[in-house]
Amino acid sequence: MNLFFHIGRYFLLLKRVFGRPEKSRIYLKQLFKEVDNLGVNSVWIVVIISIFIGGIMTIQFAYSMSNPIYPKTLVGLGTRDTLILEFSSTMLALIMAGKIGSNITSEIGTMRVTEQIDSLEIMGINSAGFLILPKIVAVVFIFPFLFIISVFFGLIGGLVTGPVVGVISVTDYLKGIQFLFYPYYVTFSIIKSLFFGFIVASIPAYFGYHVQGGALEVGKASTNAVVNTNIFILLFDLILTRLLLT
Amino acid sequence: MIEIKNLYKSFEGQTVLKDISFRFQQGITNLIIGRSGSGKTVLVKSILGLLEIDEGEIWYDEKNFVKISQKERKALRREIGMVFQGGALFDSLSVEANVGFPLEMFTNLTAREKEKRIDFCLDHVNIEKTAYKLFPSEISGGMKKRVAIARAIALNPKYLFCDEPNSGLDPETATIIDRLIQDLTKEFQMTTIINTHDMNSVLEIGESVMFISKGEVWWEGTNKEILKTNNEKLNDFIFANKIYDQMRKDL
Ligand SMILES: Nc1ncnc2c1ncn2[C@@H]1O[C@H](COP(=O)(O)OP(=O)(O)O)[C@@H](O)[C@H]1O
Ligand SMILES: [Mg+2]
């Protein structure tokens, strides 16, 4: 019952988000600001996390395949495919839900409780469109790039860590990450990341837009938003994997 | 002039506004007074269409707000300025950009013309040039209110709404803000509606006063008449503060 109420209200909000903009030029300005604020500012954390995870995965694959019956190339292959199929798309989206999502909820929620949203409405501005559309477009736009950056630095992480720790040689690793490469995996994950981008921007925006109360409620809404965003990311991961990868 | 007729508003069966009728006149400060929780904010938000009313009519001069189309409503909103309780300035914009925002959004003024209009508005509320680049988090409560007023008058509105414009301010600053709103109302001949529970404001700028309690109108008149009234509910509200009781005795 409650869930249906929220889903209904979520789609009503989306309808307003995609209403006709008052002045496209200003929306465009907002969009650039959001790409910078939500996207560019997330690059560092993506790079750092991906390097570590790539390195750790390489070590773990190397250990679990230390039996000589496994060809050494499997280590690089395993690292690469795990990054592409799951980590750099889904896991990264979960992490970004925590960073970008909570940022969006608290920003919009604060604007709600301090009457800044009412203020926009009074001026005759479609507040939902003005505040949320640039965020959704920005996040959907940057997510594929974050995915590519993450895969790249994850592979670098493995390349550096594996040989340094001494579990695999540079040549074996490099051979592995080129072995049995299906470009479709990348296409698949980019499609996923577009969906996840939409979820990571729109669900937290919904939670922020409908906050009632004060600062405390904004905090609670942020937490709720992140939890729900994560659930929907996983749900869509399951659906898309079933649909696109059979 | 704004006129409301037989206005009703409830939330999930709980009636907040009951059969309210009133005429807010142009060129004077119209006050809505009452205790916290009496329904002042709900009334103002209903008049503005931020809340949908259950029943009644709302007239902005010759336009019936309840009947006109969404498009006409939007057009009408360009003629409305609003000062919210906390100022509601946009956190991400500087003082100057806050005032410039409605101009940016709704006019095709050149950069120079915009600048001139921003100067004009901020000058009217006594904000100095040195504060133009500051952000809302960097200025005092009184200044926020003044910037909010400047933003509200940026598009030269016919109607001005203020929700508790001096709440959270010290008495001296509160009086300055009250006078400022009154002066602007006269200068630009706006229809101004102010929500307040502050008796100082009532006596200072209450050219037309409407007293509501539990969502009903109990008294209407002017600040000249208010101390002499026999209305029991209103007296309970006014004379909660002993100073005013003394003033009544002195009269
Ligand atoms: N969105 C809402 N939903 C339900 N009840 C509300 C809502 N907004 C206000 N109320 C109720 O309406 C009454 C009047 O509130 P309000 O107009 O804010 O009072 P005030 O005179 O202090 O401005 C209060 O009892 C409040 O609880
Ligand atoms: Mg109020």
Short mmCIF file of C-alpha atoms and ligand atoms in Angstrom, two decimals:
data_model
loop_
_atom_site.label_atom_id
_atom_site.label_comp_id
_atom_site.label_asym_id
_atom_site.label_seq_id
_atom_site.Cartn_x
_atom_site.Cartn_y
_atom_site.Cartn_z
CA MET A 1 0.00 0.00 0.00
CA ASN A 2 2.66 2.40 1.12
CA LEU A 3 4.95 1.24 -1.67
CA PHE A 4 2.27 1.87 -4.30
CA PHE A 5 1.68 5.34 -2.89
CA HIS A 6 5.37 6.17 -3.25
CA ILE A 7 5.66 4.67 -6.71
CA GLY A 8 2.62 6.63 -7.86
CA ARG A 9 3.92 9.86 -6.41
CA TYR A 10 7.37 9.16 -7.86
CA PHE A 11 5.94 8.93 -11.38
CA LEU A 12 3.82 12.04 -10.86
CA LEU A 13 6.99 13.86 -9.89
CA LEU A 14 8.80 12.52 -12.96
CA LYS A 15 5.99 13.81 -15.15
CA ARG A 16 6.58 17.29 -13.78
CA VAL A 17 10.34 16.89 -14.08
CA PHE A 18 10.00 16.33 -17.80
CA GLY A 19 7.56 19.20 -18.30
CA ARG A 20 8.44 22.05 -20.62
CA PRO A 21 11.33 24.16 -19.23
CA GLU A 22 10.69 27.89 -18.67
CA LYS A 23 13.98 29.00 -20.12
CA SER A 24 16.22 26.37 -21.71
CA ARG A 25 19.32 28.51 -21.47
CA ILE A 26 19.14 28.53 -17.68
CA TYR A 27 18.51 24.78 -17.57
CA LEU A 28 21.63 24.32 -19.65
CA LYS A 29 23.63 26.43 -17.23
CA GLN A 30 22.30 24.32 -14.36
CA LEU A 31 23.25 21.18 -16.26
CA PHE A 32 26.89 22.20 -16.59
CA LYS A 33 26.96 23.08 -12.92
CA GLU A 34 25.58 19.67 -11.99
CA VAL A 35 27.96 17.76 -14.26
CA ASP A 36 30.76 19.54 -12.47
CA ASN A 37 29.30 19.21 -9.00
CA LEU A 38 28.05 15.62 -9.19
CA GLY A 39 30.34 14.15 -11.83
CA VAL A 40 33.74 15.73 -11.89
CA ASN A 41 33.86 15.80 -8.10
CA SER A 42 33.25 12.05 -8.03
CA VAL A 43 36.13 11.11 -10.32
CA TRP A 44 38.76 10.98 -7.59
CA ILE A 45 36.87 8.66 -5.33
CA VAL A 46 36.09 6.39 -8.30
CA VAL A 47 39.76 6.28 -9.27
CA ILE A 48 40.94 5.47 -5.75
CA ILE A 49 38.31 2.82 -5.04
CA SER A 50 38.82 1.18 -8.42
CA ILE A 51 42.61 0.95 -8.07
CA PHE A 52 42.23 -0.77 -4.71
CA ILE A 53 39.49 -3.14 -5.78
CA GLY A 54 41.33 -4.03 -8.99
CA GLY A 55 44.46 -4.80 -6.99
CA ILE A 56 42.64 -6.82 -4.37
CA MET A 57 40.72 -8.83 -6.96
CA THR A 58 43.91 -9.70 -8.80
CA ILE A 59 45.49 -11.02 -5.62
CA GLN A 60 42.41 -13.05 -4.76
CA PHE A 61 42.04 -14.54 -8.24
CA ALA A 62 45.73 -15.40 -8.20
CA TYR A 63 45.37 -17.24 -4.89
CA SER A 64 42.23 -19.13 -5.78
CA MET A 65 43.83 -20.18 -9.08
CA SER A 66 47.26 -20.96 -7.71
CA ASN A 67 46.87 -24.60 -8.76
CA PRO A 68 49.05 -25.03 -11.89
CA ILE A 69 46.17 -26.67 -13.80
CA TYR A 70 44.67 -23.21 -14.29
CA PRO A 71 46.30 -21.13 -16.99
CA LYS A 72 47.80 -17.93 -15.64
CA THR A 73 45.76 -15.86 -18.06
CA LEU A 74 42.63 -16.53 -15.99
CA VAL A 75 43.76 -14.04 -13.35
CA GLY A 76 43.70 -11.08 -15.70
CA LEU A 77 40.55 -12.35 -17.38
CA GLY A 78 38.76 -12.75 -14.05
CA THR A 79 39.75 -9.30 -12.89
CA ARG A 80 38.67 -7.73 -16.16
CA ASP A 81 35.31 -9.45 -16.43
CA THR A 82 34.41 -8.87 -12.80
CA LEU A 83 35.22 -5.21 -13.15
CA ILE A 84 33.23 -4.84 -16.36
CA LEU A 85 30.24 -6.98 -15.45
CA GLU A 86 29.70 -6.15 -11.83
CA PHE A 87 32.08 -3.91 -9.98
CA SER A 88 32.43 -0.89 -12.24
CA SER A 89 28.76 -0.88 -13.11
CA THR A 90 26.72 -2.16 -10.17
CA MET A 91 29.03 -1.82 -7.18
CA LEU A 92 30.12 1.58 -8.32
CA ALA A 93 26.48 2.64 -8.64
CA LEU A 94 25.88 1.49 -5.05
CA ILE A 95 28.83 3.56 -3.89
CA MET A 96 27.68 6.55 -5.94
CA ALA A 97 24.21 6.22 -4.43
CA GLY A 98 25.89 6.98 -1.11
CA LYS A 99 27.81 9.94 -2.45
CA ILE A 100 25.72 11.51 -5.21
CA GLY A 101 22.35 10.27 -3.95
CA SER A 102 22.65 11.59 -0.43
CA ASN A 103 23.99 14.84 -1.81
CA ILE A 104 20.92 15.23 -4.02
CA THR A 105 18.44 14.39 -1.24
CA SER A 106 20.00 16.75 1.24
CA GLU A 107 20.27 19.60 -1.23
CA ILE A 108 16.69 19.33 -2.47
CA GLY A 109 15.36 18.46 1.00
CA THR A 110 16.99 21.53 2.50
CA MET A 111 15.47 23.64 -0.24
CA ARG A 112 12.09 22.15 0.61
CA VAL A 113 12.20 22.77 4.36
CA THR A 114 13.60 26.29 4.01
CA GLU A 115 10.79 27.13 1.55
CA GLN A 116 13.17 27.72 -1.36
CA ILE A 117 11.03 25.34 -3.43
CA ASP A 118 7.88 27.28 -2.54
CA SER A 119 9.79 30.35 -3.51
CA LEU A 120 10.41 28.95 -7.00
CA GLU A 121 6.77 27.90 -7.31
CA ILE A 122 5.56 31.38 -6.36
CA MET A 123 7.67 32.82 -9.12
CA GLY A 124 5.81 30.52 -11.49
CA ILE A 125 8.77 28.20 -12.04
CA ASN A 126 8.29 24.44 -12.38
CA SER A 127 10.47 23.66 -9.37
CA ALA A 128 10.57 19.92 -10.06
CA GLY A 129 11.87 20.44 -13.57
CA PHE A 130 14.23 23.23 -12.65
CA LEU A 131 15.86 21.40 -9.75
CA ILE A 132 15.67 17.75 -10.77
CA LEU A 133 15.96 17.54 -14.56
CA PRO A 134 19.52 18.93 -14.74
CA LYS A 135 20.57 16.48 -12.03
CA ILE A 136 19.09 13.46 -13.79
CA VAL A 137 20.57 14.40 -17.14
CA ALA A 138 23.94 15.14 -15.55
CA VAL A 139 24.13 11.84 -13.67
CA VAL A 140 22.92 9.74 -16.61
CA PHE A 141 25.51 11.49 -18.75
CA ILE A 142 28.44 10.97 -16.37
CA PHE A 143 27.74 7.40 -15.28
CA PRO A 144 29.12 5.71 -18.44
CA PHE A 145 32.27 7.79 -18.08
CA LEU A 146 32.64 6.82 -14.45
CA PHE A 147 32.21 3.20 -15.56
CA ILE A 148 34.99 3.48 -18.12
CA ILE A 149 37.26 5.30 -15.68
CA SER A 150 36.60 2.65 -13.07
CA VAL A 151 37.38 -0.28 -15.40
CA PHE A 152 40.54 1.42 -16.57
CA PHE A 153 41.88 2.18 -13.11
CA GLY A 154 40.76 -1.18 -11.77
CA LEU A 155 42.88 -2.86 -14.43
CA ILE A 156 45.78 -0.55 -13.57
CA GLY A 157 45.34 -1.50 -9.91
CA GLY A 158 45.71 -5.17 -10.82
CA LEU A 159 48.63 -4.47 -13.10
CA VAL A 160 50.53 -2.71 -10.32
CA THR A 161 49.51 -4.85 -7.36
CA GLY A 162 49.78 -8.34 -8.89
CA PRO A 163 53.45 -8.14 -9.90
CA VAL A 164 54.44 -6.08 -6.82
CA VAL A 165 52.95 -8.66 -4.46
CA GLY A 166 54.47 -11.33 -6.67
CA VAL A 167 51.34 -13.33 -7.48
CA ILE A 168 51.48 -12.83 -11.24
CA SER A 169 53.86 -11.49 -13.86
CA VAL A 170 53.17 -8.38 -15.92
CA THR A 171 53.12 -10.38 -19.17
CA ASP A 172 50.66 -12.98 -17.85
CA TYR A 173 48.40 -10.27 -16.50
CA LEU A 174 48.44 -8.26 -19.72
CA LYS A 175 47.81 -11.38 -21.74
CA GLY A 176 44.94 -12.27 -19.40
CA ILE A 177 43.12 -8.99 -19.66
CA GLN A 178 43.06 -9.32 -23.45
CA PHE A 179 42.08 -12.99 -23.44
CA LEU A 180 38.53 -13.91 -24.59
CA PHE A 181 37.31 -10.35 -24.54
CA TYR A 182 33.66 -9.82 -25.50
CA PRO A 183 32.96 -6.19 -26.41
CA TYR A 184 29.29 -6.93 -25.74
CA TYR A 185 30.03 -7.05 -22.00
CA VAL A 186 31.01 -3.40 -22.20
CA THR A 187 27.88 -2.48 -24.14
CA PHE A 188 25.81 -4.37 -21.61
CA SER A 189 27.39 -2.58 -18.69
CA ILE A 190 27.06 0.83 -20.27
CA ILE A 191 23.36 0.16 -20.75
CA LYS A 192 23.18 -0.80 -17.09
CA SER A 193 25.02 2.31 -16.02
CA LEU A 194 22.53 4.50 -17.88
CA PHE A 195 19.70 2.91 -15.90
CA PHE A 196 21.63 3.18 -12.67
CA GLY A 197 22.40 6.83 -13.36
CA PHE A 198 18.70 7.52 -13.71
CA ILE A 199 17.95 5.66 -10.47
CA VAL A 200 20.76 7.32 -8.52
CA ALA A 201 19.52 10.79 -9.45
CA SER A 202 15.74 10.39 -9.51
CA ILE A 203 15.03 8.34 -6.38
CA PRO A 204 17.04 10.59 -4.04
CA ALA A 205 15.49 13.63 -5.74
CA TYR A 206 12.06 12.19 -4.99
CA PHE A 207 12.94 11.70 -1.32
CA GLY A 208 14.32 15.22 -1.04
CA TYR A 209 11.44 16.86 -2.84
CA HIS A 210 8.85 15.42 -0.49
CA VAL A 211 10.57 16.02 2.84
CA GLN A 212 8.37 17.51 5.52
CA GLY A 213 9.76 19.04 8.68
CA GLY A 214 13.25 20.28 9.39
CA ALA A 215 16.93 19.42 9.32
CA LEU A 216 16.37 16.16 11.17
CA GLU A 217 13.88 14.95 8.57
CA VAL A 218 16.27 15.89 5.77
CA GLY A 219 18.88 13.63 7.37
CA LYS A 220 16.41 10.77 7.68
CA ALA A 221 15.28 11.26 4.10
CA SER A 222 18.90 11.01 2.93
CA THR A 223 19.34 7.68 4.65
CA ASN A 224 16.05 6.38 3.28
CA ALA A 225 16.95 7.57 -0.17
CA VAL A 226 20.28 5.74 -0.18
CA VAL A 227 18.75 2.50 1.08
CA ASN A 228 15.95 2.58 -1.50
CA THR A 229 18.26 3.58 -4.30
CA ASN A 230 20.48 0.59 -3.49
CA ILE A 231 17.52 -1.78 -3.51
CA PHE A 232 16.38 -0.53 -6.90
CA ILE A 233 19.88 -0.69 -8.33
CA LEU A 234 20.12 -4.35 -7.36
CA LEU A 235 16.63 -5.07 -8.60
CA PHE A 236 17.42 -3.54 -11.98
CA ASP A 237 20.77 -5.31 -12.06
CA LEU A 238 18.92 -8.58 -11.75
CA ILE A 239 16.31 -7.66 -14.36
CA LEU A 240 18.80 -6.30 -16.89
CA THR A 241 21.21 -9.18 -16.45
CA ARG A 242 18.38 -11.63 -17.05
CA LEU A 243 17.17 -9.72 -20.10
CA LEU A 244 20.44 -8.82 -21.75
CA LEU A 245 22.85 -11.53 -20.76
CA THR A 246 21.39 -14.93 -21.61
CA MET B 1 -6.88 44.50 -4.29
CA ILE B 2 -7.24 40.86 -3.31
CA GLU B 3 -10.56 39.54 -2.15
CA ILE B 4 -11.33 36.13 -0.68
CA LYS B 5 -14.86 34.85 -0.31
CA ASN B 6 -16.03 31.96 1.87
CA LEU B 7 -12.73 30.17 1.79
CA TYR B 8 -12.45 26.68 3.30
CA LYS B 9 -9.36 24.52 3.64
CA SER B 10 -8.85 21.25 5.45
CA PHE B 11 -6.16 18.60 5.74
CA GLU B 12 -7.37 15.02 5.80
CA GLY B 13 -10.71 15.94 7.31
CA GLN B 14 -9.27 18.41 9.82
CA THR B 15 -10.62 21.87 9.01
CA VAL B 16 -7.92 24.53 9.22
CA LEU B 17 -9.70 27.47 7.56
CA LYS B 18 -13.43 28.00 7.98
CA ASP B 19 -15.52 30.35 5.87
CA ILE B 20 -12.99 33.17 5.56
CA SER B 21 -13.97 36.30 3.67
CA PHE B 22 -11.87 39.44 3.49
CA ARG B 23 -10.85 42.25 1.20
CA PHE B 24 -7.16 43.20 1.18
CA GLN B 25 -6.75 46.72 -0.13
CA GLN B 26 -4.19 48.22 -2.46
CA GLY B 27 -1.55 50.65 -1.22
CA ILE B 28 -1.80 49.73 2.44
CA THR B 29 -0.34 47.02 4.67
CA ASN B 30 -2.98 44.37 5.36
CA LEU B 31 -2.16 42.26 8.40
CA ILE B 32 -3.33 38.77 9.22
CA ILE B 33 -2.79 38.24 12.91
CA GLY B 34 -3.35 35.32 15.24
CA ARG B 35 -1.62 32.84 17.51
CA SER B 36 0.88 30.30 16.20
CA GLY B 37 -1.08 27.49 14.62
CA SER B 38 -4.16 29.62 13.99
CA GLY B 39 -3.88 29.10 10.24
CA LYS B 40 -2.10 32.22 8.98
CA THR B 41 0.45 30.43 6.84
CA VAL B 42 -2.16 28.06 5.46
CA LEU B 43 -4.34 31.04 4.56
CA VAL B 44 -1.54 32.82 2.73
CA LYS B 45 -0.43 29.66 0.93
CA SER B 46 -4.04 29.03 -0.08
CA ILE B 47 -4.39 32.52 -1.52
CA LEU B 48 -1.16 31.94 -3.42
CA GLY B 49 -2.32 28.60 -4.75
CA LEU B 50 0.53 26.71 -3.10
CA LEU B 51 -2.26 24.81 -1.36
CA GLU B 52 -5.47 23.82 -3.13
CA ILE B 53 -8.52 25.15 -1.33
CA ASP B 54 -11.66 23.07 -0.71
CA GLU B 55 -14.14 25.82 -1.40
CA GLY B 56 -14.36 29.56 -1.96
CA GLU B 57 -13.22 32.30 -4.29
CA ILE B 58 -9.95 34.18 -4.52
CA TRP B 59 -9.95 37.36 -6.59
CA TYR B 60 -6.81 39.15 -7.69
CA ASP B 61 -8.47 42.37 -8.81
CA GLU B 62 -10.70 41.18 -11.67
CA LYS B 63 -9.14 37.69 -11.98
CA ASN B 64 -10.69 34.73 -10.20
CA PHE B 65 -7.66 32.69 -9.21
CA VAL B 66 -9.67 29.52 -8.66
CA LYS B 67 -11.14 29.56 -12.15
CA ILE B 68 -8.30 30.73 -14.37
CA SER B 69 -6.15 28.29 -16.35
CA GLN B 70 -2.75 27.00 -15.28
CA LYS B 71 -1.16 29.29 -17.85
CA GLU B 72 -2.96 32.36 -16.59
CA ARG B 73 -1.95 31.41 -13.06
CA LYS B 74 1.67 31.35 -14.09
CA ALA B 75 1.31 34.75 -15.68
CA LEU B 76 -0.36 36.08 -12.54
CA ARG B 77 2.46 34.73 -10.41
CA ARG B 78 4.86 37.09 -12.19
CA GLU B 79 2.90 39.88 -10.53
CA ILE B 80 3.30 38.40 -7.06
CA GLY B 81 6.25 38.86 -4.73
CA MET B 82 6.67 36.77 -1.62
CA VAL B 83 8.88 37.07 1.42
CA PHE B 84 9.06 33.78 3.30
CA GLN B 85 9.46 33.34 7.03
CA GLY B 86 13.13 32.39 6.86
CA GLY B 87 13.85 34.47 3.78
CA ALA B 88 14.11 31.38 1.56
CA LEU B 89 17.04 32.83 -0.34
CA PHE B 90 18.72 30.42 -2.73
CA ASP B 91 21.74 29.10 -0.82
CA SER B 92 23.79 28.54 -3.93
CA LEU B 93 23.41 32.11 -5.21
CA SER B 94 25.01 35.34 -3.99
CA VAL B 95 22.93 38.26 -2.72
CA GLU B 96 23.12 39.89 -6.11
CA ALA B 97 22.26 36.70 -8.00
CA ASN B 98 19.29 36.05 -5.73
CA VAL B 99 17.75 39.39 -6.67
CA GLY B 100 18.77 38.86 -10.27
CA PHE B 101 17.22 35.39 -10.42
CA PRO B 102 13.64 36.41 -11.30
CA LEU B 103 15.02 38.88 -13.84
CA GLU B 104 17.17 36.17 -15.38
CA MET B 105 14.22 33.82 -15.49
CA PHE B 106 11.46 36.07 -16.74
CA THR B 107 12.87 39.06 -18.56
CA ASN B 108 15.06 39.64 -21.56
CA LEU B 109 16.92 42.53 -20.02
CA THR B 110 20.53 43.07 -21.02
CA ALA B 111 23.26 42.50 -18.45
CA ARG B 112 23.49 46.25 -17.83
CA GLU B 113 19.75 46.70 -17.39
CA LYS B 114 19.66 43.77 -15.01
CA GLU B 115 22.48 45.25 -13.01
CA LYS B 116 20.61 48.54 -12.78
CA ARG B 117 17.45 46.85 -11.59
CA ILE B 118 19.37 44.83 -8.98
CA ASP B 119 21.00 48.04 -7.75
CA PHE B 120 17.64 49.75 -7.58
CA CYS B 121 16.05 46.96 -5.53
CA LEU B 122 18.95 46.41 -3.16
CA ASP B 123 19.34 50.14 -2.68
CA HIS B 124 15.67 50.36 -1.69
CA VAL B 125 16.25 47.88 1.12
CA ASN B 126 19.51 49.54 2.16
CA ILE B 127 21.91 46.79 1.17
CA GLU B 128 25.35 48.17 0.37
CA LYS B 129 27.41 47.19 -2.66
CA THR B 130 29.97 45.49 -0.43
CA ALA B 131 27.41 42.80 0.38
CA TYR B 132 26.50 41.98 -3.24
CA LYS B 133 28.89 39.07 -3.58
CA LEU B 134 28.14 37.49 -0.20
CA PHE B 135 26.16 34.27 0.11
CA PRO B 136 23.06 33.83 2.30
CA SER B 137 25.05 31.83 4.85
CA GLU B 138 27.36 34.83 5.29
CA ILE B 139 24.80 37.50 6.16
CA SER B 140 22.67 38.26 9.24
CA GLY B 141 19.01 37.39 9.68
CA GLY B 142 17.93 41.00 9.17
CA MET B 143 19.93 41.27 5.98
CA LYS B 144 18.47 38.02 4.68
CA LYS B 145 14.98 39.45 5.12
CA ARG B 146 15.99 42.63 3.32
CA VAL B 147 17.50 40.72 0.42
CA ALA B 148 14.37 38.56 0.32
CA ILE B 149 12.28 41.73 0.07
CA ALA B 150 14.52 43.05 -2.70
CA ARG B 151 14.08 39.78 -4.60
CA ALA B 152 10.31 39.91 -4.05
CA ILE B 153 10.04 43.38 -5.61
CA ALA B 154 12.48 42.67 -8.46
CA LEU B 155 9.74 42.17 -11.05
CA ASN B 156 7.77 45.15 -9.80
CA PRO B 157 4.88 43.10 -8.41
CA LYS B 158 1.34 44.29 -7.85
CA TYR B 159 0.92 41.98 -4.87
CA LEU B 160 3.33 41.40 -2.01
CA PHE B 161 3.04 38.62 0.57
CA CYS B 162 5.12 38.41 3.73
CA ASP B 163 4.98 35.46 6.10
CA GLU B 164 6.11 36.58 9.56
CA PRO B 165 8.63 39.00 8.07
CA ASN B 166 10.15 39.90 11.41
CA SER B 167 10.16 36.59 13.22
CA GLY B 168 13.58 35.82 14.64
CA LEU B 169 14.70 39.44 14.52
CA ASP B 170 15.51 41.76 17.40
CA PRO B 171 12.79 44.39 18.06
CA GLU B 172 14.73 47.24 16.47
CA THR B 173 15.49 45.36 13.26
CA ALA B 174 11.93 44.06 13.23
CA THR B 175 10.59 47.61 13.26
CA ILE B 176 12.95 48.61 10.46
CA ILE B 177 11.72 45.71 8.32
CA ASP B 178 8.07 46.56 9.06
CA ARG B 179 8.55 50.18 8.04
CA LEU B 180 10.47 49.14 4.97
CA ILE B 181 7.60 46.95 3.81
CA GLN B 182 5.14 49.73 4.47
CA ASP B 183 7.21 52.31 2.59
CA LEU B 184 7.58 50.00 -0.41
CA THR B 185 3.86 49.29 -0.35
CA LYS B 186 3.11 53.01 -0.57
CA GLU B 187 5.80 53.78 -3.12
CA PHE B 188 4.83 51.03 -5.54
CA GLN B 189 1.12 50.97 -4.63
CA MET B 190 1.15 47.23 -4.00
CA THR B 191 -1.51 45.15 -2.30
CA THR B 192 0.49 43.87 0.64
CA ILE B 193 -0.52 41.01 2.91
CA ILE B 194 1.52 40.36 6.03
CA ASN B 195 1.24 37.46 8.46
CA THR B 196 2.32 38.20 11.97
CA HIS B 197 1.80 37.42 15.63
CA ASP B 198 3.83 40.43 16.71
CA MET B 199 1.78 43.14 18.44
CA ASN B 200 4.48 45.73 17.75
CA SER B 201 3.92 45.25 14.03
CA VAL B 202 0.19 45.45 14.49
CA LEU B 203 0.40 48.82 16.19
CA GLU B 204 3.15 50.06 13.88
CA ILE B 205 1.85 49.17 10.43
CA GLY B 206 -1.60 47.62 10.96
CA GLU B 207 -3.52 49.80 8.54
CA SER B 208 -5.93 46.96 8.03
CA VAL B 209 -6.02 44.06 10.46
CA MET B 210 -7.74 40.71 10.29
CA PHE B 211 -7.62 38.56 13.40
CA ILE B 212 -8.01 34.82 13.01
CA SER B 213 -8.31 32.18 15.65
CA LYS B 214 -8.59 28.46 14.93
CA GLY B 215 -9.10 29.23 11.27
CA GLU B 216 -11.98 31.70 11.66
CA VAL B 217 -12.09 35.47 11.35
CA TRP B 218 -12.97 36.95 14.72
CA TRP B 219 -12.31 40.60 14.23
CA GLU B 220 -11.33 43.10 11.58
CA GLY B 221 -10.38 46.76 11.83
CA THR B 222 -7.36 49.05 12.08
CA ASN B 223 -4.53 49.50 14.55
CA LYS B 224 -6.33 52.64 15.80
CA GLU B 225 -9.34 50.58 16.81
CA ILE B 226 -7.64 47.47 18.05
CA LEU B 227 -6.83 48.60 21.60
CA LYS B 228 -10.40 49.71 22.21
CA THR B 229 -12.12 46.56 21.15
CA ASN B 230 -14.33 44.46 23.39
CA ASN B 231 -13.79 41.31 21.36
CA GLU B 232 -12.85 38.77 23.98
CA LYS B 233 -10.74 36.45 21.85
CA LEU B 234 -8.83 39.34 20.38
CA ASN B 235 -8.21 40.80 23.81
CA ASP B 236 -6.85 37.49 25.03
CA PHE B 237 -4.41 37.62 22.13
CA ILE B 238 -3.42 41.28 22.50
CA PHE B 239 -3.26 41.55 26.23
CA ALA B 240 -1.26 38.42 26.72
CA ASN B 241 1.47 41.03 26.92
CA LYS B 242 0.95 43.28 29.94
CA ILE B 243 2.44 46.36 28.30
CA TYR B 244 -0.51 46.57 25.97
CA ASP B 245 -2.90 46.22 28.89
CA GLN B 246 -1.21 49.25 30.42
CA MET B 247 -1.50 51.11 27.14
CA ARG B 248 -5.21 50.38 27.08
CA LYS B 249 -5.64 51.76 30.58
CA ASP B 250 -3.72 54.87 29.60
CA LEU B 251 -6.03 55.49 26.66
N1 LIG C 1 0.54 20.43 5.18
C1 LIG C 1 -0.22 20.32 6.29
N2 LIG C 1 -0.84 19.15 6.57
C2 LIG C 1 -1.62 19.02 7.66
N3 LIG C 1 -1.84 20.01 8.54
C3 LIG C 1 -1.25 21.19 8.33
C4 LIG C 1 -0.40 21.41 7.20
N4 LIG C 1 0.03 22.70 7.24
C5 LIG C 1 -0.51 23.23 8.34
N5 LIG C 1 -1.28 22.35 9.01
C6 LIG C 1 -2.04 22.62 10.23
O1 LIG C 1 -2.78 23.80 10.06
C7 LIG C 1 -2.82 24.57 11.25
C8 LIG C 1 -2.41 25.98 10.96
O2 LIG C 1 -1.03 26.03 10.65
P1 LIG C 1 -0.31 27.37 10.19
O3 LIG C 1 -1.11 28.02 9.15
O4 LIG C 1 1.09 26.99 9.84
O5 LIG C 1 -0.29 28.25 11.50
P2 LIG C 1 0.34 29.70 11.71
O6 LIG C 1 -0.79 30.57 12.06
O7 LIG C 1 1.28 29.56 12.86
O8 LIG C 1 1.04 30.09 10.46
C9 LIG C 1 -1.92 23.86 12.24
O9 LIG C 1 -2.75 23.16 13.15
C10 LIG C 1 -1.12 22.92 11.40
O10 LIG C 1 -0.82 21.75 12.12
MG MG C 2 3.11 30.51 10.11
#
